[in-house]
Amino acid sequence: MKLSRKNGLRASAIGALVVSGALVLSACGSDDNTGPTKDGGTTSAAASDIKCDGAKGQLLAAGSSAQKNAMDLWVKNFQAACSGVEINYQAIGSGGGITKFNQGQVAFAGSDSALKEDEVAESQKICKGGKGINLPMVGGPIAIGYKLEGVDNLVLDASTLAKIFDNKITKWNDPAIAKLNPGAKLPDTAIQAFHRSDESGTTQNLGKYLSTAAPADWKHDPKSKSWPAQGGQAANGSSGVATAVKDAEGSIGYFELSYATANKISTVSINTGASAPVAATSENASKAIAAAKIKGTGSDLALSLDYATKAEGAYPLILVTYEIACDKGNKAETLPTLKAFLNYTVSEAGQKVLTDAGYAPLPAEIATKVREIVPTLS
């Protein structure tokens, strides 16, 4: 029996916003800037919603490829509203972004995981009189994409995923996969498991999920941003893994939902122990992210995520991407642009464009705290 429901379901913006909570800033104005949506359409952002507040010149940033599609929308809208401003974001991976930030090469870094203690200590050399802080800015599901002819709706759980990515399950008709997919015509095809070749917060979040939800099957360091297991095939960045999965029959890999949508890649629904498997959608990710707790102190808003959630409709394989900036000691020439841009990205208008791009807006409580911190950067 061929499974017929396609993954990559489109979560409604209304649903995601209801789950994540009402955002507190009001939007106004009618001059629209547009950016691409996951369906190839446009997402509008009123230019009058964006306050330039002295922004000028070039702002350099680098890091997470997970947030690249969100960043592309934000940059497009901000530059259209603020003439003479250029935001240059290089999607080189979280590890590379943090390195550039701590070397003073960029005004902020994007990272899918919070700064480690040693990275905070290193940042104090650049942030004169201050330190690097984690500002949550965008959330979303890490989709498990696959290409398997005749199987349109694949269900896996944390244990099978751990064994697949650890090369313990190597054929698609393995009994463990068959048990989760009764009636599916699973072929005797070798599994080609793809992972990131670069240091990645997406890899780290996948590791945290597997080690939390399937600790008996994933024994690797959950804090590692480098791929910790042996075997498998590597590709650079989320875009590289997505392309590899799209092109190879029998493949599986992990990347943000926006990459799956853009490449029309089928995605796995996860059996969490809830009454029904949970698909990778913005709305379902929002349900899990809404339970996040702030573990940082002071201006630092690092979050603790519940990767083992069994809540109905909550997709557990999630990430929150941070913008990492100095709380004090930012360069005077770029500080106005940095604050104006981050004020926009966390605003109602900035968060509103995320859902149609395959991301999840920040929960209201967290968004409000970020909005309080950004204006205090100095």
XYZ file of C-alpha atoms in Angstrom:
378
model
C 0.000 0.000 0.000
C 1.468 3.346 -1.018
C 1.295 6.051 1.563
C -0.307 9.081 0.027
C -0.016 12.102 2.300
C 2.755 14.463 1.315
C 4.931 15.938 3.985
C 6.125 19.497 4.052
C 2.660 20.649 5.020
C 2.129 24.342 5.082
C 1.391 25.660 8.546
C -0.926 28.626 8.581
C 0.418 31.918 9.841
C -2.600 32.304 12.079
C -2.059 28.933 13.707
C 1.600 29.556 14.337
C 0.963 32.959 15.828
C -1.803 31.654 18.060
C 0.511 28.964 19.401
C 3.482 31.243 19.834
C 1.380 34.001 21.347
C 0.414 37.484 20.293
C 3.391 39.690 19.559
C 3.235 42.996 21.330
C 4.315 45.606 18.798
C 1.694 46.985 16.428
C 2.224 47.294 12.688
C 1.180 50.171 10.493
C 1.755 51.649 7.055
C 1.043 50.630 3.494
C 4.293 50.771 1.504
C 5.134 47.148 0.853
C 8.481 45.491 0.390
C 8.312 41.887 -0.631
C 10.345 38.747 -0.194
C 9.982 35.166 -1.394
C 7.787 32.726 0.453
C 8.156 28.970 0.576
C 5.500 28.687 -2.124
C 7.376 30.972 -4.484
C 5.070 33.915 -3.786
C 5.806 37.014 -1.755
C 5.736 38.043 1.856
C 5.062 41.732 2.408
C 6.582 43.983 5.028
C 5.421 47.572 5.314
C 8.368 49.950 4.980
C 6.857 52.220 7.636
C 7.099 49.336 10.122
C 10.894 49.523 9.884
C 12.640 52.238 11.890
C 16.056 53.036 10.452
C 17.153 55.068 13.505
C 20.404 56.346 12.026
C 21.329 53.127 10.253
C 23.935 53.696 7.558
C 26.776 52.034 5.716
C 27.658 48.353 5.703
C 26.981 45.836 8.451
C 28.881 42.544 8.272
C 27.497 39.374 9.841
C 28.045 35.643 9.432
C 27.015 32.270 10.797
C 24.087 29.890 10.781
C 22.881 28.628 7.427
C 19.695 27.531 9.208
C 18.502 31.109 9.313
C 19.741 32.103 5.852
C 16.309 32.121 4.219
C 14.900 34.204 7.076
C 17.897 36.519 6.934
C 17.459 36.976 3.190
C 13.905 38.237 3.777
C 14.923 40.515 6.637
C 17.843 42.005 4.718
C 15.731 42.603 1.620
C 13.025 44.393 3.589
C 15.417 46.418 5.762
C 17.572 47.594 2.865
C 14.477 48.602 0.907
C 13.294 50.741 3.824
C 16.677 52.195 4.832
C 18.503 53.693 1.858
C 22.262 53.572 1.886
C 22.396 50.546 4.194
C 23.959 47.235 3.210
C 23.582 44.147 5.412
C 26.041 41.467 4.342
C 25.283 38.094 5.967
C 27.470 35.114 5.093
C 25.847 31.730 5.799
C 29.039 29.871 6.712
C 27.704 27.804 9.624
C 27.341 28.579 13.315
C 30.911 27.637 14.201
C 32.371 29.862 11.521
C 30.132 32.757 12.532
C 31.177 32.586 16.181
C 34.840 32.447 15.141
C 34.447 35.565 12.992
C 32.557 37.339 15.778
C 35.215 36.575 18.378
C 37.879 37.765 15.951
C 36.087 41.087 15.550
C 35.369 40.523 11.857
C 31.557 40.844 12.058
C 29.099 42.969 14.034
C 26.998 39.953 14.948
C 26.938 36.214 14.402
C 24.076 33.829 13.772
C 24.246 30.590 15.738
C 21.860 27.664 16.200
C 23.279 27.080 19.670
C 24.153 29.395 22.513
C 27.709 30.486 23.202
C 29.770 28.133 25.340
C 31.547 29.461 28.440
C 34.917 29.574 26.712
C 33.386 31.406 23.736
C 31.850 33.990 26.077
C 35.242 34.459 27.741
C 36.894 34.910 24.343
C 34.269 37.466 23.307
C 35.330 39.769 26.136
C 38.467 40.609 24.148
C 36.273 42.050 21.387
C 33.391 43.391 23.477
C 35.355 45.975 25.469
C 33.765 46.213 28.885
C 31.135 43.643 27.953
C 30.649 40.188 26.476
C 28.840 38.302 23.754
C 25.183 37.574 24.515
C 22.632 35.248 22.926
C 19.508 36.881 21.482
C 16.905 34.346 20.241
C 15.580 35.539 16.907
C 14.037 32.720 14.872
C 12.861 29.192 15.542
C 11.729 26.288 13.481
C 11.767 22.573 12.831
C 14.793 20.626 11.714
C 13.234 18.542 8.987
C 14.410 15.018 8.264
C 14.245 14.894 4.495
C 14.367 11.731 2.429
C 14.020 10.426 -1.113
C 12.408 7.006 -1.412
C 10.274 6.163 -4.418
C 6.790 4.962 -3.526
C 6.910 6.135 0.081
C 5.267 9.515 0.446
C 4.691 9.640 4.189
C 7.462 8.096 6.235
C 7.245 7.809 10.022
C 10.350 7.359 12.176
C 11.094 7.778 15.867
C 14.172 8.945 17.761
C 15.543 5.424 18.124
C 15.383 4.584 14.413
C 16.792 7.975 13.469
C 19.695 7.474 15.859
C 20.437 4.052 14.393
C 20.142 5.320 10.810
C 22.546 8.218 11.369
C 24.861 5.951 13.362
C 24.901 3.366 10.536
C 23.218 0.696 12.646
C 20.217 0.582 10.293
C 21.401 0.431 6.692
C 18.413 -0.775 4.608
C 15.052 0.903 4.112
C 13.126 -2.328 4.709
C 14.710 -2.822 8.131
C 12.181 -4.310 10.590
C 12.377 -1.259 12.858
C 11.326 1.034 9.997
C 8.687 -1.422 8.782
C 7.123 -1.572 12.239
C 6.613 2.188 12.225
C 5.188 2.130 8.685
C 2.713 -0.786 8.464
C 1.504 -1.356 4.926
C 4.231 0.721 3.310
C 6.167 -0.841 0.433
C 9.656 -0.321 1.782
C 12.339 -1.310 -0.734
C 15.485 -3.292 -0.071
C 17.479 -0.158 -0.823
C 20.635 0.947 0.940
C 20.206 4.041 3.093
C 22.421 6.959 2.145
C 22.603 9.126 5.251
C 23.911 12.660 4.703
C 25.252 14.968 7.397
C 26.895 18.386 7.593
C 30.612 18.611 6.827
C 30.957 22.018 8.490
C 30.563 22.913 12.162
C 26.865 23.432 12.627
C 24.384 24.289 15.336
C 21.866 22.269 13.345
C 24.058 19.212 13.857
C 24.324 20.062 17.550
C 20.540 20.388 17.929
C 20.020 17.063 16.154
C 22.539 15.507 18.558
C 20.762 17.001 21.565
C 17.448 15.619 20.329
C 18.804 12.123 19.696
C 20.714 11.944 22.976
C 17.663 13.183 24.909
C 14.940 11.179 23.178
C 16.999 8.039 22.422
C 19.898 7.974 24.895
C 20.408 4.228 24.569
C 20.955 4.542 20.812
C 22.898 7.802 20.493
C 26.043 7.737 22.590
C 27.832 10.645 20.926
C 28.618 14.037 22.434
C 25.399 16.075 22.161
C 27.334 19.333 22.428
C 29.417 18.702 19.329
C 28.861 21.034 16.374
C 30.936 18.690 14.210
C 29.372 15.438 13.019
C 30.347 12.914 15.738
C 29.454 9.550 14.176
C 31.454 7.398 11.791
C 30.362 6.714 8.226
C 27.654 8.417 6.247
C 28.206 11.053 3.589
C 28.978 14.721 4.166
C 27.851 17.904 2.429
C 28.498 21.547 3.196
C 25.743 23.617 4.767
C 22.036 22.958 4.938
C 21.750 23.750 1.236
C 24.405 21.150 0.407
C 22.704 18.415 2.432
C 19.314 19.273 0.930
C 20.714 19.125 -2.610
C 22.374 15.784 -1.901
C 19.142 14.283 -0.571
C 17.144 15.643 -3.484
C 19.512 14.021 -5.978
C 20.088 10.588 -4.414
C 17.511 7.776 -4.275
C 17.449 6.117 -0.850
C 18.875 9.188 0.862
C 18.083 10.861 4.165
C 19.438 14.015 5.784
C 18.612 16.890 8.099
C 18.078 20.576 7.378
C 15.643 23.365 8.122
C 12.107 23.074 6.774
C 12.595 25.954 4.350
C 15.223 23.920 2.466
C 12.886 20.928 2.235
C 10.089 23.113 0.939
C 12.247 24.942 -1.594
C 13.586 21.648 -2.968
C 10.245 19.772 -2.786
C 11.775 17.125 -0.519
C 9.512 14.775 1.437
C 9.945 15.002 5.201
C 9.633 12.478 8.003
C 6.852 12.600 10.595
C 8.171 11.750 14.055
C 6.555 9.253 16.396
C 7.049 10.998 19.738
C 4.782 8.771 21.780
C 1.844 11.125 21.308
C -1.404 9.797 19.852
C -0.264 10.489 16.279
C 3.058 11.075 14.486
C 3.977 14.746 14.220
C 4.890 16.379 10.913
C 7.619 18.988 10.515
C 5.622 22.214 10.222
C 6.071 25.726 11.566
C 2.927 25.380 13.640
C 4.035 22.091 15.211
C 7.493 23.491 15.942
C 5.890 26.519 17.604
C 4.096 24.203 20.014
C 7.427 22.792 21.154
C 9.296 26.114 21.184
C 6.546 27.693 23.313
C 7.718 25.455 26.177
C 11.290 26.801 26.020
C 12.737 28.276 29.207
C 15.289 31.070 29.475
C 18.454 29.731 31.101
C 20.659 32.760 30.463
C 21.135 35.515 33.012
C 21.053 39.271 32.703
C 21.023 40.343 29.070
C 21.781 36.827 27.896
C 18.648 35.012 26.700
C 19.972 31.511 25.987
C 17.117 29.006 25.981
C 16.560 25.475 27.229
C 14.482 23.392 24.783
C 12.481 20.246 25.542
C 13.601 17.766 22.892
C 11.754 14.894 24.568
C 8.304 16.472 24.481
C 5.362 14.147 23.927
C 2.790 16.929 23.797
C 0.125 16.414 21.167
C 1.131 18.003 17.877
C 4.491 19.254 19.181
C 7.379 18.570 16.784
C 10.387 17.853 19.021
C 13.303 18.252 16.612
C 13.595 22.009 16.805
C 16.161 24.727 16.935
C 16.226 28.369 17.914
C 18.770 30.501 16.133
C 20.438 33.286 18.064
C 21.951 36.545 16.932
C 25.114 36.960 18.989
C 26.220 40.514 19.715
C 28.163 42.424 22.339
C 26.053 43.747 25.185
C 28.681 46.493 25.576
C 31.670 47.464 23.481
C 30.078 47.368 20.027
C 31.855 49.460 17.384
C 30.435 52.970 17.344
C 30.278 53.148 13.552
C 28.074 50.053 13.220
C 26.064 50.197 16.474
C 23.112 52.256 15.101
C 22.681 49.895 12.147
C 23.065 46.810 14.349
C 20.372 47.985 16.761
C 17.991 49.148 14.023
C 18.298 45.879 12.132
C 17.818 43.663 15.183
C 14.939 45.857 16.341
C 13.279 45.091 13.012
C 13.981 41.348 12.981
C 12.390 40.857 16.409
C 9.507 43.255 15.753
C 6.017 42.066 14.864
C 6.680 42.893 11.221
C 9.988 41.007 11.226
C 8.562 37.959 12.936
C 5.464 37.905 10.747
C 7.433 37.049 7.600
C 8.863 33.883 9.171
C 5.964 31.440 8.976
C 5.520 31.490 5.208
C 9.278 30.961 4.896
C 9.079 27.729 6.908
C 10.152 29.142 10.264
C 8.379 29.629 13.601
C 7.971 33.092 15.170
C 9.324 33.519 18.670
C 6.862 32.932 21.519
C 5.489 36.234 22.817
C 7.251 36.090 26.187
C 10.657 35.530 24.616
C 10.127 38.067 21.822
C 9.201 40.714 24.392
C 12.421 40.124 26.348
C 14.543 40.357 23.187
C 12.821 43.640 22.330
C 13.790 44.967 25.741
C 17.455 43.980 25.377
C 18.247 45.153 21.821
C 17.833 48.919 22.541
C 20.280 48.593 25.476
C 23.185 47.390 23.313
C 25.999 49.898 23.578
